[in-house]
mmCIF file of C-alpha atoms in Angstrom:
data_model
loop_
_atom_site.group_PDB
_atom_site.id
_atom_site.type_symbol
_atom_site.label_atom_id
_atom_site.label_comp_id
_atom_site.label_asym_id
_atom_site.label_seq_id
_atom_site.Cartn_x
_atom_site.Cartn_y
_atom_site.Cartn_z
ATOM 1 C CA UNK A 773 9.045 -7.525 -45.077
ATOM 2 C CA UNK A 774 8.431 -3.827 -44.559
ATOM 3 C CA UNK A 775 5.001 -4.562 -43.065
ATOM 4 C CA UNK A 776 6.547 -7.074 -40.676
ATOM 5 C CA UNK A 777 9.001 -4.455 -39.388
ATOM 6 C CA UNK A 778 6.144 -1.992 -38.796
ATOM 7 C CA UNK A 779 4.143 -4.664 -37.022
ATOM 8 C CA UNK A 780 7.057 -5.518 -34.717
ATOM 9 C CA UNK A 781 7.696 -1.836 -33.932
ATOM 10 C CA UNK A 782 4.018 -1.312 -33.171
ATOM 11 C CA UNK A 783 3.993 -4.319 -30.837
ATOM 12 C CA UNK A 784 7.106 -3.101 -28.998
ATOM 13 C CA UNK A 785 5.632 0.396 -28.597
ATOM 14 C CA UNK A 786 2.402 -0.933 -27.073
ATOM 15 C CA UNK A 787 4.294 -3.322 -24.808
ATOM 16 C CA UNK A 788 6.476 -0.529 -23.442
ATOM 17 C CA UNK A 789 3.443 1.696 -22.877
ATOM 18 C CA UNK A 790 1.599 -1.049 -20.976
ATOM 19 C CA UNK A 791 4.486 -1.370 -18.518
ATOM 20 C CA UNK A 792 4.583 2.304 -17.524
ATOM 21 C CA UNK A 793 3.957 2.921 -13.856
ATOM 22 C CA UNK A 794 1.304 5.322 -12.648
ATOM 23 C CA UNK A 795 2.506 8.412 -10.784
ATOM 24 C CA UNK A 796 -0.917 8.888 -9.168
ATOM 25 C CA UNK A 797 -2.144 5.348 -8.543
ATOM 26 C CA UNK A 798 -5.197 5.122 -6.297
ATOM 27 C CA UNK A 799 -5.061 2.030 -4.105
ATOM 28 C CA UNK A 800 -7.112 0.674 -1.206
ATOM 29 C CA UNK A 801 -5.450 -1.518 1.425
ATOM 30 C CA UNK A 802 -7.214 -3.366 4.230
ATOM 31 C CA UNK A 803 -5.492 -2.526 7.553
ATOM 32 C CA UNK A 804 -6.569 -3.766 10.990
ATOM 33 C CA UNK A 805 -7.001 -1.268 13.803
ATOM 34 C CA UNK A 806 -9.634 0.197 16.121
ATOM 35 C CA UNK A 807 -9.369 3.847 17.071
ATOM 36 C CA UNK A 808 -8.168 7.385 16.347
ATOM 37 C CA UNK A 809 -4.775 6.521 17.810
ATOM 38 C CA UNK A 810 -4.496 3.677 15.273
ATOM 39 C CA UNK A 811 -5.555 6.058 12.488
ATOM 40 C CA UNK A 812 -2.771 8.506 13.296
ATOM 41 C CA UNK A 813 -0.172 5.732 13.586
ATOM 42 C CA UNK A 814 -1.232 3.993 10.342
ATOM 43 C CA UNK A 815 -1.311 7.213 8.316
ATOM 44 C CA UNK A 816 2.064 8.315 9.717
ATOM 45 C CA UNK A 817 3.597 4.947 8.747
ATOM 46 C CA UNK A 818 2.151 5.214 5.236
ATOM 47 C CA UNK A 819 3.500 8.748 4.769
ATOM 48 C CA UNK A 820 6.947 7.551 5.888
ATOM 49 C CA UNK A 821 7.257 5.637 2.601
ATOM 50 C CA UNK A 822 8.750 7.801 -0.183
ATOM 51 C CA UNK A 823 6.236 8.061 -3.013
ATOM 52 C CA UNK A 824 3.083 8.151 -0.874
ATOM 53 C CA UNK A 825 1.165 11.291 -1.807
ATOM 54 C CA UNK A 826 -2.006 10.724 0.200
ATOM 55 C CA UNK A 827 -2.995 8.319 2.979
ATOM 56 C CA UNK A 828 -6.305 8.190 4.818
ATOM 57 C CA UNK A 829 -7.395 5.272 7.018
ATOM 58 C CA UNK A 830 -11.101 4.851 7.722
ATOM 59 C CA UNK A 831 -11.972 3.392 11.125
ATOM 60 C CA UNK A 832 -15.392 2.070 10.121
ATOM 61 C CA UNK A 833 -14.342 -0.102 7.169
ATOM 62 C CA UNK A 834 -10.628 -0.453 8.067
ATOM 63 C CA UNK A 835 -9.479 0.645 4.613
ATOM 64 C CA UNK A 836 -6.387 2.731 3.952
ATOM 65 C CA UNK A 837 -6.934 4.841 0.838
ATOM 66 C CA UNK A 838 -3.661 5.713 -0.845
ATOM 67 C CA UNK A 839 -2.415 7.746 -3.745
ATOM 68 C CA UNK A 840 1.100 6.582 -4.561
ATOM 69 C CA UNK A 841 3.759 7.196 -7.175
ATOM 70 C CA UNK A 842 4.441 3.674 -8.434
ATOM 71 C CA UNK A 843 7.819 4.751 -9.804
ATOM 72 C CA UNK A 844 8.970 5.421 -6.216
ATOM 73 C CA UNK A 845 7.132 2.807 -4.123
ATOM 74 C CA UNK A 846 4.758 -0.124 -4.224
ATOM 75 C CA UNK A 847 1.706 -1.140 -2.233
ATOM 76 C CA UNK A 848 3.867 -3.812 -0.602
ATOM 77 C CA UNK A 849 6.265 -1.114 0.652
ATOM 78 C CA UNK A 850 3.361 0.629 2.391
ATOM 79 C CA UNK A 851 2.010 -2.652 3.796
ATOM 80 C CA UNK A 852 5.435 -3.469 5.250
ATOM 81 C CA UNK A 853 5.679 -0.025 6.881
ATOM 82 C CA UNK A 854 2.228 -0.434 8.437
ATOM 83 C CA UNK A 855 2.998 -3.969 9.653
ATOM 84 C CA UNK A 856 6.252 -2.721 11.179
ATOM 85 C CA UNK A 857 4.238 -0.553 13.606
ATOM 86 C CA UNK A 858 1.951 -3.422 14.660
ATOM 87 C CA UNK A 859 -0.991 -3.373 12.251
ATOM 88 C CA UNK A 860 -1.772 -6.369 10.046
ATOM 89 C CA UNK A 861 -2.722 -5.913 6.408
ATOM 90 C CA UNK A 862 -4.275 -8.495 4.139
ATOM 91 C CA UNK A 863 -0.855 -9.454 2.732
ATOM 92 C CA UNK A 864 1.665 -8.540 5.459
ATOM 93 C CA UNK A 865 1.339 -9.465 9.137
ATOM 94 C CA UNK A 866 2.922 -7.557 12.012
ATOM 95 C CA UNK A 867 5.230 -9.554 14.250
ATOM 96 C CA UNK A 868 3.782 -10.650 17.592
ATOM 97 C CA UNK A 869 6.110 -8.530 19.714
ATOM 98 C CA UNK A 870 5.174 -5.313 17.911
ATOM 99 C CA UNK A 871 1.465 -6.160 18.055
ATOM 100 C CA UNK A 872 1.687 -6.938 21.790
ATOM 101 C CA UNK A 873 3.297 -3.522 22.407
ATOM 102 C CA UNK A 874 0.256 -1.690 21.010
ATOM 103 C CA UNK A 875 -1.907 0.239 23.473
ATOM 104 C CA UNK A 876 -4.746 -1.937 24.820
ATOM 105 C CA UNK A 877 -7.417 -0.011 22.871
ATOM 106 C CA UNK A 878 -5.487 -0.575 19.636
ATOM 107 C CA UNK A 879 -5.345 -4.366 19.897
ATOM 108 C CA UNK A 880 -7.673 -5.806 17.294
ATOM 109 C CA UNK A 881 -8.774 -9.406 16.770
ATOM 110 C CA UNK A 882 -6.018 -10.981 14.704
ATOM 111 C CA UNK A 883 -6.901 -13.388 11.916
ATOM 112 C CA UNK A 884 -4.800 -16.508 11.735
#
């Protein structure tokens, strides 16, 4: 019986540890855009989300590299902020009106 109690406590301890959120999670998010103007807008939107520590969008491969505090925000929060300014991500699409209001050089080919 004593061994069973220890086994249960050990299981609970490992389960709780596995669910801890990372305060410095490194994440890459695919974000559509074209130019330096897009870069500034995308990075500004990412930094507007509490918990984003670092955000750098690369024009050539269209990847937003993030370091986030997962206890304060999620990748989805950042994707929603970026979509809100007109840039599609792999999981969250910008609405048509916002996309159409982008500067002509910032309009990228949208995937259906």
